[in-house]
Structures are given as structure tokens and as C-alpha cells.
């Protein structure tokens, strides 16, 4: 027993040391006057400044045009396949009975093949487009270099709009969450509390909206913030029980969120010394954004859009040269009002989904650092000196925290009371825990352990394990987030990068995770992280998840799925040959070598010489 406790104690000390919570002094090292600690040293390697490069040449522009049309073809295939595999409503299906448009719904296998083939085509097009955003995998991405040329911002924006256009008119993709939005909004419109009344109890089991809500969510209250339900309530006021019109308006809201992401992401990237086009490609043009935020109509689009806009407004004020208040008064200057507006937008984002409230902590640290807060040398200092070293930073951090608490409190009370929805949302934040997602590490470990226990004849204890593992996971995530905050205070991490890493930590240890939750971390990190490890892993994860999450149901047989997958792969192979194979054998030789075959100067003037 003593050996066992000794081992546990040693492990505990090691964990505390890694988190920076244990005071240490090397035996032969004198105390240091300045010490940022080890907070974020490894994570800081994910970032390096990128240089701006010239535009694409004529040959690369021709290739870009082919890739753009290739991806648009994938989106059109997704649109056609979604008529049979999309999350169409149980009642009021707008294409039911139409001679042509209803064909995919009567040919599920064909529709599944089109959907899978379209998704793979879109992902392949996105990967090919990366050549003109972050560079070639084996040359620039792998070695962390900037490419010689990139596509322009205008080319990136037009490509994104072309790929999204067919998805805008498609049925909801890969998720039926939109029908929960509609039912909860209808409950609020009727004057009931959606945080205590479920769709079944508020609308009735036979109501036209309840019929399309998945069984898992029919008897659960709304887990979303009052700002989002207030928007949904307005949509219900306009559309009534017209499901098609309501879906379209909710998709408009999602598109507004994507537009906010496209506006803010390049500006945040330039602020961090990262290529705006590279950030757009990895963040806004990510297949998960197109398939899930736009296609699936998830409220993360608006949440992330508002969060990024709030961050950009806050950073403009914090890192600008103008004073935040007039000397000798508490009256805000123009920069001060910009700071308040940034905090208010961040708070409004948290009233859609509370996860984005984490951003307030990091802009709060950035504001305190502007006022002079630092991470003092505490680990090498005697305890009696801690307060003297920390007093000024503690005051500045407290003032910053008080400022953002006031902003958050005002916005929270204004939205909660102004919408008439109250504060019931604070009691339904854990509603989603009924989902057992394989993408959540605590849930995956708990379910796996429970299955092993059942196999060994120890009984079914999965739920009991979940009730222990999930809180432990959240505690571990909180400790790591504190570490990233200390790294930000020490000046080692930019607040945007630390926020992205913290979001990744939250996703990793969250009790329930969906495919699009990955975007919580990917989108902010796209504007800061440039390391090869980050980009390679993010590209791979985004591409794999975009393909693995298929529009299938629980009653889809393995044979049908295998046939659809095989047909989809063959379809992509044929399309690739049609789009990228030169049909005239001597055409390339007569035209001469492509510019990429030889080194081309970045300066056009030097090329003319």
C-alpha cells in the first residue's frame, strides 16, 4: 500500500508540475527575476508568421478554374442526392409527388451514391484548392513554408459562393436539428417557456412540427440561448407552420453567420501575421462549414460569426494606439466604445451557445495586458514576495474582469428579459448529454469500458461510468484552459491562438461532440496556427469527418451503404478524369512546359527580363 500511494503522489506532483501549479527551483539554479514559466511553450510552436506572395499565373488560374467547377459539380451532386437522403420533413415535403424531383426519394440507393460521391468530390476539390492557398503538401505544408503564389481573396470568395450556391436550395443535410429549432421557436411564439416545455408537451405529438423532430429530442427542453430562440420566434411569426419557408429563413441566418466569418477571419489572420487566403481556405471554405453549417443549418454558424466579429472589434480597440477613455474621466473614447461593442457582440454570441463565452476570458487578459498586467515570477520567489510581485497584475486583471462581467451581465439581462424568455436556459445546458457520441473522449472511454464490463459478465455500468468520467473530463479541460490563459498572460500565446487551443481542449473533453463542433477550434486557429503538424492534422480530420458522416439512417443496410460508397468512389474517379485529364496526348508538349515545371520568379518584372 505505501508503494501504491507513493506512486500516486509522484504522478500527482508530475501533473501539477506540467500544469505549472507546483513551485520548483532547480538545485543549482539561482532565482530568476523574470519567469514566464513553461506555459504554452509547445503550443507556441504552432504559429509562425507567413509572408504575403504574388498572385497566380495564367496556368495556375486555369487549373484553379477547373478545381472551382469540379467542386461546384460536387455541390450539385449533393443537392440532387439530398432530395432522397436529406433530412426532409415528415409532412409538407415540397418535392413529394413531383415527377422528376421526387425520383431520388424513390431510389434511395442512387441518391445515397450521389450524396457520397458529391461529398467526396467537394472534399477532393477543397484539397486540390489548398495548393493555391497553403501550398503543396510535400514542399510547403510539410516544411512550414509559404508558397510562391496564392490565389487572390476575390478568387477565394467567388469559389466559396459557387460551392455554397447549390447547397442553399437543398433540403437540410446530415442532421434534423433544424426541426428542433422550429418546434422550440413555435413554443416560444405561443408564449410558453421552451426551457421547461418540450415539443411534445407544448405542441402535441401530432403537430406538424413535432412530427419531424427526432424522437430523442421530442420530450426535451431547448438547450440554446435566448438570442437564438428569439430569432427563431421571429421566423415563426413570419412563416407560421410553413416548414419550407422556415427552413429557408433559418438557412439565411446560417449564411449571415458564414458571411460574418468571411469578414472577420482574414482580418484576424492579418493581425496574427497569417495569410488571409490560407485562413479562409482552412476555416471558411472547410467542407465541414459547407456541409454542416450551411447544409445542416446549425446555429454554430451565427455563434462563430458573432464570436469572430467580437474578437476583431475588441482587438482593434485593445491593440490600437488610441486611448480607451478620456483622461481624468470614465467617458469612453471612440476606441472605448469599440471595446464595449466588441464585448457586447461576444456576449450576444454566448446567448446563442454558451461555449463562445470562453472568448471573453481571453480578450479580458488582452485588455489587462494593455493596462500593464504580466505573469510575474512566482515559482522561484519566496511566498512572502508573491503579493509584491503580483499586486499590479492582480489589480489590472480584476479591473478587466469587472469590465467584461458588467458587459456580459448587461447583455445577458437585456436579451433574457427583453426577449421574454428569461433565464431558464441556464438550467438546460446539459440537455445534450443524453447523446453518446464516439467523438467525445470521456464518452468513448466510458462506453468502451461499459461494453468490456458487459462482455466480462460484470453487469451494465455504462451510465455510472459516464457520470464519473464526464465531470473528470471537464475538470481536466478547465485546468488546461487555465494553463493557456497563463501562457497568454505571459506573452507566449496570442489570445486568439490560446482561445483556439482552449476550444480544441473543450471539444476533446466535452461530454457530447458532433462533427461540426470541430469548427469551434479550427476556425479561430486557422487565423493563428501555421505549423505543419496543425495544418496536416486539421486538413486530414476535416476531410475524413466530412466523408465519414454520411446521410444514412439506422435502418440503412450494410449492403446498400457499401454499394453507395463504391458507386460514389467510381463517380469521383470518372469526374476526376473528365476534369483534369488532357484528352489530346500532344497538347501539353506543343504548349510547352507548365510554369510549375521550372522555377518561376515571384516578381513579374524579373520574369520579363
Coordinates of C-alpha atoms in Angstrom, one line a residue:
X1 CA 0.0 0.0 0.0
X2 CA 2.7 2.6 0.8
X3 CA 4.3 2.0 -2.6
X4 CA 0.9 2.5 -4.3
X5 CA 0.2 5.8 -2.5
X6 CA 3.8 6.9 -3.3
X7 CA 3.3 6.2 -6.9
X8 CA 0.0 8.2 -6.9
X9 CA 1.7 11.1 -5.1
X10 CA 4.6 11.1 -7.6
X11 CA 2.1 11.1 -10.6
X12 CA 0.1 13.9 -8.9
X13 CA 3.3 16.0 -8.5
X14 CA 4.2 15.4 -12.1
X15 CA 0.8 16.6 -13.3
X16 CA 1.0 19.7 -11.1
X17 CA 4.4 20.5 -12.4
X18 CA 3.3 20.1 -16.0
X19 CA 0.3 22.4 -15.4
X20 CA 2.6 24.9 -13.8
X21 CA 0.9 24.7 -10.4
X22 CA 3.8 23.4 -8.4
X23 CA 6.7 25.6 -7.2
X24 CA 10.1 24.3 -8.2
X25 CA 13.6 25.5 -8.0
X26 CA 16.4 23.6 -9.7
X27 CA 19.1 22.7 -7.1
X28 CA 21.9 24.6 -8.9
X29 CA 19.9 27.5 -10.3
X30 CA 19.5 30.9 -8.7
X31 CA 16.1 32.5 -8.5
X32 CA 15.1 34.4 -11.6
X33 CA 13.8 38.0 -11.6
X34 CA 11.6 37.3 -14.7
X35 CA 10.0 34.0 -15.4
X36 CA 7.2 33.3 -17.8
X37 CA 7.2 29.6 -16.9
X38 CA 6.7 26.8 -19.3
X39 CA 3.1 27.8 -20.1
X40 CA 2.4 27.3 -23.8
X41 CA 5.9 26.7 -24.9
X42 CA 5.0 23.7 -27.1
X43 CA 1.7 25.2 -28.3
X44 CA 3.5 28.4 -29.3
X45 CA 5.4 26.4 -32.0
X46 CA 2.2 26.0 -33.9
X47 CA 2.5 29.7 -35.1
X48 CA 4.9 31.3 -37.4
X49 CA 4.5 34.5 -39.5
X50 CA 3.7 33.9 -43.1
X51 CA 4.8 36.2 -45.9
X52 CA 2.4 37.6 -48.5
X53 CA 3.1 36.4 -52.0
X54 CA 2.1 37.3 -55.5
X55 CA -1.0 36.2 -57.5
X56 CA -1.4 33.1 -59.6
X57 CA 0.0 33.0 -63.1
X58 CA -2.1 32.1 -66.2
X59 CA -1.6 28.4 -66.0
X60 CA -2.4 28.2 -62.3
X61 CA -5.5 30.4 -62.9
X62 CA -6.6 27.8 -65.5
X63 CA -6.2 25.0 -63.0
X64 CA -8.0 26.9 -60.3
X65 CA -11.0 27.4 -62.7
X66 CA -11.1 23.6 -63.2
X67 CA -11.0 22.9 -59.5
X68 CA -13.7 25.5 -58.9
X69 CA -16.0 23.8 -61.4
X70 CA -15.1 20.4 -60.0
X71 CA -16.1 21.4 -56.5
X72 CA -19.3 23.0 -57.8
X73 CA -20.2 19.7 -59.6
X74 CA -19.8 18.0 -56.2
X75 CA -22.2 20.5 -54.6
X76 CA -24.8 19.9 -57.4
X77 CA -24.5 16.1 -56.8
X78 CA -25.1 16.7 -53.1
X79 CA -28.2 18.8 -54.0
X80 CA -29.6 16.1 -56.2
X81 CA -28.8 13.3 -53.7
X82 CA -30.3 15.3 -50.8
X83 CA -33.7 15.1 -52.4
X84 CA -33.6 11.4 -51.4
X85 CA -31.2 11.3 -48.5
X86 CA -31.7 14.8 -46.9
X87 CA -33.5 15.4 -43.7
X88 CA -36.8 16.2 -45.4
X89 CA -39.8 16.9 -43.1
X90 CA -42.3 14.1 -42.4
X91 CA -45.1 16.4 -43.5
X92 CA -45.0 19.3 -46.1
X93 CA -42.3 17.7 -48.2
X94 CA -42.1 20.3 -51.0
X95 CA -41.0 17.8 -53.7
X96 CA -43.3 15.0 -52.8
X97 CA -45.4 14.0 -55.9
X98 CA -43.3 15.9 -58.4
X99 CA -42.4 13.7 -61.4
X100 CA -38.7 14.5 -61.6
X101 CA -37.7 16.0 -58.2
X102 CA -39.3 13.1 -56.3
X103 CA -37.3 10.4 -58.1
X104 CA -34.3 10.4 -55.7
X105 CA -36.7 9.8 -52.8
X106 CA -37.9 6.6 -54.5
X107 CA -34.4 5.5 -55.4
X108 CA -32.5 5.7 -52.1
X109 CA -29.5 3.7 -53.2
X110 CA -28.9 6.0 -56.2
X111 CA -29.5 9.1 -54.0
X112 CA -27.0 7.8 -51.5
X113 CA -24.4 7.2 -54.2
X114 CA -24.9 10.7 -55.5
X115 CA -24.7 12.2 -52.0
X116 CA -21.5 10.3 -51.1
X117 CA -19.9 11.0 -54.5
X118 CA -20.8 14.7 -54.2
X119 CA -19.3 14.9 -50.7
X120 CA -16.1 13.2 -51.8
X121 CA -15.9 15.4 -54.9
X122 CA -16.3 18.5 -52.8
X123 CA -13.6 17.3 -50.3
X124 CA -11.2 16.5 -53.2
X125 CA -11.8 19.9 -54.7
X126 CA -11.0 21.5 -51.4
X127 CA -7.8 19.6 -51.0
X128 CA -6.7 20.5 -54.6
X129 CA -7.6 24.1 -53.9
X130 CA -5.2 24.0 -50.9
X131 CA -2.3 24.0 -53.5
X132 CA -3.2 27.7 -54.2
X133 CA -3.8 28.6 -50.5
X134 CA -1.3 26.9 -48.2
X135 CA 1.0 25.3 -50.9
X136 CA 1.9 21.8 -51.9
X137 CA 1.8 19.2 -49.2
X138 CA 5.3 17.7 -49.7
X139 CA 7.0 21.1 -50.3
X140 CA 5.4 24.0 -48.4
X141 CA 2.9 22.5 -45.9
X142 CA 5.1 19.7 -44.7
X143 CA 8.0 22.0 -44.1
X144 CA 6.1 25.0 -42.9
X145 CA 6.9 27.3 -45.8
X146 CA 4.9 29.9 -47.7
X147 CA 4.1 29.1 -51.3
X148 CA 5.4 31.2 -54.1
X149 CA 2.0 32.3 -55.2
X150 CA -1.5 32.2 -53.8
X151 CA -5.0 32.8 -55.2
X152 CA -6.4 36.2 -54.5
X153 CA -9.0 37.0 -51.9
X154 CA -11.5 37.7 -54.7
X155 CA -10.9 34.2 -56.2
X156 CA -11.4 32.6 -52.8
X157 CA -14.6 34.4 -52.2
X158 CA -16.1 33.6 -55.6
X159 CA -15.1 29.9 -55.2
X160 CA -16.8 29.7 -51.8
X161 CA -20.0 31.3 -53.1
X162 CA -20.1 29.0 -56.1
X163 CA -19.7 25.9 -53.9
X164 CA -22.4 27.1 -51.4
X165 CA -25.0 28.2 -54.0
X166 CA -26.4 24.7 -54.7
X167 CA -26.5 23.8 -51.0
X168 CA -28.6 26.9 -50.3
X169 CA -31.6 25.3 -52.0
X170 CA -31.0 21.8 -50.8
X171 CA -33.0 20.1 -48.1
X172 CA -31.3 20.0 -44.6
X173 CA -28.2 17.8 -44.8
X174 CA -26.9 15.2 -42.3
X175 CA -29.0 16.4 -39.3
X176 CA -32.6 17.1 -38.2
X177 CA -31.7 19.7 -35.6
X178 CA -33.5 22.3 -37.7
X179 CA -36.8 20.7 -36.8
X180 CA -36.0 21.1 -33.1
X181 CA -35.2 24.8 -33.8
X182 CA -38.6 25.2 -35.5
X183 CA -40.6 23.4 -32.7
X184 CA -38.8 25.3 -29.9
X185 CA -39.3 28.6 -31.7
X186 CA -43.0 27.8 -32.1
X187 CA -43.3 27.1 -28.4
X188 CA -41.8 30.5 -27.6
X189 CA -44.0 32.2 -30.1
X190 CA -47.1 30.7 -28.4
X191 CA -45.9 32.3 -25.1
X192 CA -44.7 29.2 -23.4
X193 CA -41.3 28.6 -21.9
X194 CA -39.2 26.5 -24.3
X195 CA -36.7 25.8 -21.4
X196 CA -39.3 23.9 -19.5
X197 CA -41.8 22.8 -22.2
X198 CA -40.8 20.1 -24.7
X199 CA -42.2 19.9 -28.3
X200 CA -44.5 17.0 -27.3
X201 CA -45.9 18.8 -24.4
X202 CA -46.0 22.3 -25.9
X203 CA -47.3 21.4 -29.4
X204 CA -48.6 17.9 -29.1
X205 CA -47.3 14.7 -30.6
X206 CA -49.4 15.0 -33.8
X207 CA -48.4 18.6 -34.5
X208 CA -46.9 19.2 -37.9
X209 CA -43.6 20.5 -36.4
X210 CA -43.3 17.8 -33.7
X211 CA -43.7 15.0 -36.3
X212 CA -40.3 16.0 -37.8
X213 CA -38.4 16.3 -34.6
X214 CA -36.2 13.3 -33.9
X215 CA -37.6 11.0 -31.1
X216 CA -34.5 11.7 -29.0
X217 CA -35.4 15.4 -28.7
X218 CA -39.2 15.4 -28.7
X219 CA -39.5 15.4 -25.0
X220 CA -36.5 17.6 -24.0
X221 CA -36.4 21.3 -23.5
X222 CA -34.4 23.7 -25.6
X223 CA -30.6 23.8 -24.8
X224 CA -30.0 27.0 -26.8
X225 CA -29.6 30.6 -25.7
X226 CA -32.4 33.1 -25.7
X227 CA -31.0 35.2 -28.5
X228 CA -31.2 32.3 -31.0
X229 CA -34.7 31.3 -29.9
X230 CA -35.8 34.9 -30.2
X231 CA -34.6 34.9 -33.9
X232 CA -36.4 31.6 -34.4
X233 CA -39.5 33.1 -32.8
X234 CA -39.4 36.0 -35.3
X235 CA -39.1 33.4 -38.2
X236 CA -42.1 31.5 -36.8
X237 CA -44.1 34.8 -36.7
X238 CA -43.4 35.2 -40.4
X239 CA -43.8 31.7 -41.6
X240 CA -46.3 30.1 -39.2
X241 CA -46.4 26.4 -39.8
X242 CA -44.8 26.6 -43.3
X243 CA -41.8 24.3 -42.8
X244 CA -40.2 25.0 -46.2
X245 CA -40.2 28.8 -45.7
X246 CA -39.0 28.5 -42.1
X247 CA -36.1 26.2 -43.2
X248 CA -35.1 28.7 -45.9
X249 CA -35.1 31.7 -43.4
X250 CA -33.1 29.7 -40.9
X251 CA -30.6 28.9 -43.7
X252 CA -30.4 32.7 -44.4
X253 CA -29.4 33.1 -40.8
X254 CA -26.7 30.5 -41.2
X255 CA -25.5 32.2 -44.3
X256 CA -25.3 35.5 -42.4
X257 CA -23.1 33.7 -39.8
X258 CA -20.8 32.4 -42.6
X259 CA -20.6 35.9 -44.1
X260 CA -19.5 37.2 -40.7
X261 CA -16.8 34.5 -40.5
X262 CA -15.6 35.5 -44.0
X263 CA -15.5 39.2 -42.9
X264 CA -13.6 38.7 -39.7
X265 CA -11.3 35.7 -40.3
X266 CA -9.0 37.4 -42.8
X267 CA -8.7 40.5 -40.6
X268 CA -7.8 38.4 -37.5
X269 CA -5.3 36.4 -39.7
X270 CA -3.5 39.6 -40.8
X271 CA -3.4 40.7 -37.2
X272 CA -1.6 37.5 -36.3
X273 CA 0.8 37.6 -39.3
X274 CA -1.0 34.8 -41.2
X275 CA -2.1 34.7 -44.8
X276 CA -5.8 35.8 -45.1
X277 CA -6.3 33.4 -48.0
X278 CA -4.8 30.5 -46.1
X279 CA -7.1 31.2 -43.1
X280 CA -10.1 31.5 -45.4
X281 CA -9.3 28.2 -47.1
X282 CA -8.8 26.3 -43.9
X283 CA -11.6 28.0 -42.0
X284 CA -14.5 29.3 -44.1
X285 CA -14.0 27.1 -47.1
X286 CA -13.7 24.0 -44.9
X287 CA -16.1 21.2 -46.2
X288 CA -17.5 21.0 -42.6
X289 CA -18.7 24.6 -42.9
X290 CA -20.4 23.9 -46.3
X291 CA -21.9 20.5 -45.4
X292 CA -22.9 21.1 -41.7
X293 CA -23.1 24.9 -41.0
X294 CA -24.8 25.7 -44.3
X295 CA -26.2 22.3 -45.3
X296 CA -27.1 21.2 -41.8
X297 CA -28.3 24.8 -40.8
X298 CA -26.7 24.7 -37.4
X299 CA -26.7 27.7 -35.1
X300 CA -22.9 27.4 -34.7
X301 CA -22.6 29.4 -37.9
X302 CA -24.1 32.5 -36.3
X303 CA -22.3 31.8 -33.0
X304 CA -18.9 31.6 -34.6
X305 CA -19.6 34.5 -36.9
X306 CA -20.5 36.8 -34.0
X307 CA -17.6 35.5 -31.9
X308 CA -15.0 36.3 -34.6
X309 CA -16.5 39.8 -35.2
X310 CA -16.5 40.4 -31.5
X311 CA -12.9 39.4 -31.3
X312 CA -11.9 41.6 -34.2
X313 CA -13.6 44.7 -32.7
X314 CA -12.1 44.0 -29.3
X315 CA -8.6 43.6 -30.7
X316 CA -8.9 46.8 -32.8
X317 CA -9.5 48.7 -29.6
X318 CA -7.0 46.9 -27.4
X319 CA -4.1 46.8 -29.8
X320 CA -4.8 50.3 -31.2
X321 CA -2.9 53.4 -30.3
X322 CA -6.0 55.4 -29.2
X323 CA -7.0 55.9 -25.6
X324 CA -9.9 53.9 -24.3
X325 CA -11.3 56.7 -22.1
X326 CA -10.9 60.4 -21.9
X327 CA -8.2 61.5 -19.4
X328 CA -9.5 62.0 -15.9
X329 CA -12.9 60.6 -16.7
X330 CA -14.7 57.3 -17.2
X331 CA -16.2 58.5 -20.5
X332 CA -15.2 56.1 -23.3
X333 CA -13.4 57.4 -26.4
X334 CA -14.2 56.1 -29.9
X335 CA -11.8 53.2 -29.2
X336 CA -13.5 52.7 -25.8
X337 CA -16.9 52.4 -27.4
X338 CA -15.4 49.9 -29.9
X339 CA -14.2 47.9 -27.0
X340 CA -17.6 47.9 -25.4
X341 CA -19.2 46.9 -28.8
X342 CA -16.8 44.0 -29.2
X343 CA -17.6 42.7 -25.7
X344 CA -21.3 43.1 -26.4
X345 CA -21.1 41.1 -29.6
X346 CA -19.1 38.4 -27.8
X347 CA -21.8 38.3 -25.1
X348 CA -24.5 38.1 -27.8
X349 CA -22.7 35.1 -29.3
X350 CA -22.8 33.4 -26.0
X351 CA -26.5 33.9 -25.9
X352 CA -26.7 31.6 -28.9
X353 CA -24.5 28.9 -27.5
X354 CA -22.7 29.4 -24.2
X355 CA -19.4 27.9 -25.4
X356 CA -18.3 31.2 -27.0
X357 CA -18.3 32.8 -23.6
X358 CA -14.8 31.5 -23.3
X359 CA -13.7 34.2 -25.7
X360 CA -14.4 36.9 -23.1
X361 CA -11.8 35.4 -20.9
X362 CA -9.0 35.8 -23.4
X363 CA -9.9 39.3 -24.6
X364 CA -10.1 40.1 -20.9
X365 CA -6.5 39.0 -20.5
X366 CA -5.5 41.0 -23.6
X367 CA -7.1 44.1 -22.1
X368 CA -5.4 43.6 -18.7
X369 CA -2.0 43.2 -20.6
X370 CA -2.6 46.6 -22.2
X371 CA -3.0 48.0 -18.8
X372 CA 0.3 46.5 -17.7
X373 CA -0.6 43.1 -16.4
X374 CA 2.1 40.5 -16.7
X375 CA 2.8 36.9 -15.5
X376 CA 5.1 37.6 -12.5
X377 CA 8.0 35.3 -11.5
X378 CA 6.2 33.3 -8.7
X379 CA 7.6 29.8 -8.9
X380 CA 11.1 30.9 -7.9
X381 CA 10.1 33.5 -5.4
X382 CA 9.6 33.2 -1.6
X383 CA 6.0 33.1 -0.6
X384 CA 6.3 36.4 1.2
X385 CA 7.2 38.1 -2.1
X386 CA 4.3 36.8 -4.1
X387 CA 1.9 39.7 -3.3
X388 CA 4.5 42.4 -4.0
X389 CA 5.3 40.8 -7.4
X390 CA 1.6 40.2 -8.3
X391 CA -0.2 43.2 -6.9
X392 CA -0.3 45.3 -10.0
X393 CA -1.2 42.4 -12.3
X394 CA -4.0 41.3 -10.0
X395 CA -5.4 44.8 -9.9
X396 CA -5.4 45.0 -13.7
X397 CA -6.8 41.5 -14.2
X398 CA -9.6 42.3 -11.7
X399 CA -10.4 45.6 -13.4
X400 CA -10.6 43.8 -16.8
X401 CA -12.7 41.0 -15.4
X402 CA -15.1 43.5 -13.8
X403 CA -15.4 45.4 -17.1
X404 CA -16.4 42.2 -19.0
X405 CA -18.6 40.9 -16.2
X406 CA -20.6 44.2 -16.4
X407 CA -20.8 44.0 -20.2
X408 CA -21.8 40.3 -20.1
X409 CA -24.3 41.0 -17.4
X410 CA -26.0 43.9 -19.2
X411 CA -26.2 42.0 -22.5
X412 CA -27.4 38.8 -20.8
X413 CA -30.1 40.5 -18.8
X414 CA -31.1 42.6 -21.8
X415 CA -31.5 39.6 -24.0
X416 CA -33.0 37.3 -21.4
X417 CA -35.6 39.9 -20.2
X418 CA -36.0 41.7 -23.5
X419 CA -37.0 38.6 -25.4
X420 CA -39.3 37.4 -22.5
X421 CA -37.5 34.1 -22.4
X422 CA -35.9 34.6 -19.0
X423 CA -33.0 32.7 -17.6
X424 CA -34.3 29.2 -18.0
X425 CA -31.5 28.5 -20.5
X426 CA -29.1 28.2 -17.6
X427 CA -30.7 25.0 -16.4
X428 CA -30.8 23.2 -19.8
X429 CA -27.2 23.5 -20.9
X430 CA -26.6 19.8 -20.2
X431 CA -29.6 18.6 -22.2
X432 CA -27.3 17.2 -24.9
X433 CA -25.6 14.8 -22.5
X434 CA -28.2 12.2 -23.4
X435 CA -26.2 11.7 -26.6
X436 CA -23.4 9.2 -26.5
X437 CA -21.0 10.4 -29.2
X438 CA -17.9 8.4 -30.2
X439 CA -16.1 11.7 -30.9
X440 CA -16.2 12.7 -27.2
X441 CA -13.2 11.2 -25.4
X442 CA -14.8 10.7 -21.9
X443 CA -17.9 9.3 -23.6
X444 CA -15.9 6.9 -25.8
X445 CA -13.8 5.7 -22.9
X446 CA -16.9 5.2 -20.7
X447 CA -18.9 3.4 -23.3
X448 CA -16.0 1.2 -24.3
X449 CA -15.3 0.3 -20.6
X450 CA -19.0 -0.4 -20.1
X451 CA -19.1 -2.8 -23.1
X452 CA -16.0 -4.6 -21.7
X453 CA -17.7 -4.9 -18.4
X454 CA -20.8 -6.4 -20.0
X455 CA -18.6 -8.8 -22.0
X456 CA -16.8 -10.0 -18.8
X457 CA -20.1 -10.5 -17.0
X458 CA -19.7 -7.6 -14.6
X459 CA -23.0 -6.0 -15.4
X460 CA -24.2 -2.9 -17.3
X461 CA -22.5 0.1 -15.6
X462 CA -22.0 2.4 -18.6
X463 CA -24.2 5.2 -17.2
X464 CA -22.5 5.1 -13.8
X465 CA -19.1 5.4 -15.6
X466 CA -20.3 8.3 -17.7
X467 CA -21.5 10.2 -14.6
X468 CA -17.9 9.9 -13.2
X469 CA -15.8 10.3 -16.4
X470 CA -17.6 13.3 -17.8
X471 CA -17.1 15.6 -14.8
X472 CA -13.5 14.5 -14.6
X473 CA -13.0 15.3 -18.3
X474 CA -14.5 18.8 -17.7
X475 CA -12.2 19.4 -14.7
X476 CA -9.1 18.4 -16.8
X477 CA -10.3 20.7 -19.6
X478 CA -10.6 23.6 -17.1
X479 CA -7.1 23.0 -15.8
X480 CA -5.7 23.1 -19.3
X481 CA -7.7 26.3 -20.1
X482 CA -6.2 28.0 -17.1
X483 CA -2.8 27.0 -18.4
X484 CA -3.5 28.5 -21.8
X485 CA -4.7 31.7 -20.0
X486 CA -1.4 31.9 -18.1
X487 CA 0.5 31.4 -21.4
X488 CA -1.4 34.3 -22.8
X489 CA -0.7 36.5 -19.8
X490 CA 3.0 35.5 -20.1
X491 CA 3.1 36.8 -23.7
X492 CA 3.9 33.4 -25.2
X493 CA 0.5 32.9 -26.9
X494 CA -1.7 35.3 -28.8
X495 CA -5.2 35.5 -27.2
X496 CA -6.7 34.2 -30.5
X497 CA -4.4 31.2 -30.6
X498 CA -4.9 30.5 -27.0
X499 CA -8.7 30.7 -27.5
X500 CA -8.5 28.2 -30.4
X501 CA -6.4 25.8 -28.4
X502 CA -8.8 26.1 -25.5
X503 CA -11.8 25.4 -27.8
X504 CA -9.9 22.3 -29.0
X505 CA -9.5 21.3 -25.4
X506 CA -13.2 21.8 -24.7
X507 CA -14.1 19.7 -27.8
X508 CA -11.8 16.9 -26.8
X509 CA -13.2 16.6 -23.2
X510 CA -16.8 17.7 -23.9
X511 CA -19.4 15.3 -22.7
X512 CA -21.0 15.1 -26.2
X513 CA -19.4 16.1 -29.5
X514 CA -20.9 16.4 -33.0
X515 CA -18.9 16.5 -36.3
X516 CA -19.3 20.3 -36.7
X517 CA -18.1 21.0 -33.2
X518 CA -14.6 20.6 -34.6
X519 CA -15.1 24.0 -36.2
X520 CA -15.2 25.7 -32.7
X521 CA -11.4 25.2 -32.7
X522 CA -10.5 25.0 -36.4
X523 CA -11.9 28.4 -37.4
X524 CA -10.2 30.6 -34.8
X525 CA -7.0 28.5 -35.1
X526 CA -7.0 29.0 -38.9
X527 CA -6.2 32.6 -38.3
X528 CA -3.2 31.9 -36.0
X529 CA -1.7 28.4 -36.3
X530 CA 0.6 27.8 -39.3
X531 CA 2.6 24.8 -38.0
X532 CA 2.9 21.8 -40.2
X533 CA 1.5 19.5 -37.5
X534 CA -1.6 21.6 -37.0
X535 CA -2.4 22.1 -40.7
X536 CA -1.8 18.5 -41.7
X537 CA -3.9 17.1 -38.8
X538 CA -6.7 19.6 -39.3
X539 CA -6.8 19.0 -43.1
X540 CA -6.9 15.3 -42.5
X541 CA -9.5 15.4 -39.8
X542 CA -11.8 17.8 -41.7
X543 CA -11.6 15.7 -44.9
X544 CA -12.2 12.4 -43.1
X545 CA -15.1 13.6 -40.9
X546 CA -16.7 15.3 -43.9
X547 CA -16.8 11.9 -45.7
X548 CA -17.4 9.6 -42.8
X549 CA -20.5 11.3 -41.6
X550 CA -22.9 10.0 -44.3
X551 CA -26.6 10.7 -44.8
X552 CA -27.7 7.3 -43.6
X553 CA -30.3 6.2 -41.1
X554 CA -30.3 3.4 -38.5
X555 CA -32.2 1.2 -41.0
X556 CA -29.8 1.6 -43.8
X557 CA -28.4 -1.9 -44.6
X558 CA -24.7 -2.5 -44.9
X559 CA -25.2 -3.8 -48.5
X560 CA -26.8 -0.5 -49.5
X561 CA -24.1 1.5 -47.8
X562 CA -21.4 -0.5 -49.5
X563 CA -23.0 -0.1 -52.9
X564 CA -23.4 3.6 -52.4
X565 CA -19.9 4.1 -51.3
X566 CA -18.5 2.1 -54.2
X567 CA -20.6 3.9 -56.7
X568 CA -19.6 7.2 -55.2
X569 CA -15.9 6.4 -55.4
X570 CA -16.3 5.3 -59.1
X571 CA -18.2 8.5 -59.8
X572 CA -15.4 10.7 -58.3
X573 CA -12.8 8.8 -60.3
X574 CA -14.7 9.4 -63.6
X575 CA -15.3 13.1 -62.8
X576 CA -11.6 13.5 -61.9
X577 CA -10.6 12.0 -65.3
X578 CA -13.1 14.2 -67.1
X579 CA -12.0 17.4 -65.4
X580 CA -8.2 17.0 -65.1
X581 CA -7.1 14.6 -67.8
X582 CA -5.8 16.3 -71.0
X583 CA -7.7 14.5 -73.8
X584 CA -5.2 15.5 -76.5
X585 CA -2.0 13.5 -76.0
X586 CA 0.3 16.0 -77.6
X587 CA -1.4 19.1 -76.4
X588 CA 0.8 19.6 -73.4
X589 CA 4.0 19.1 -75.3
X590 CA 3.0 21.6 -78.1
X591 CA 2.1 24.2 -75.5
X592 CA 5.4 23.8 -73.8
X593 CA 6.2 23.1 -70.1
X594 CA 3.9 24.5 -67.5
X595 CA 5.3 27.3 -65.3
X596 CA 5.4 24.9 -62.3
X597 CA 7.9 22.6 -64.2
X598 CA 10.6 25.2 -63.7
X599 CA 11.2 27.8 -61.0
X600 CA 9.3 31.0 -61.8
X601 CA 10.3 34.3 -60.3
X602 CA 7.8 35.8 -57.9
X603 CA 8.4 39.3 -59.3
X604 CA 6.7 39.7 -62.8
X605 CA 9.2 42.3 -63.7
X606 CA 12.1 39.9 -63.3
X607 CA 10.2 37.4 -65.3
X608 CA 10.1 39.8 -68.2
X609 CA 13.8 40.4 -68.0

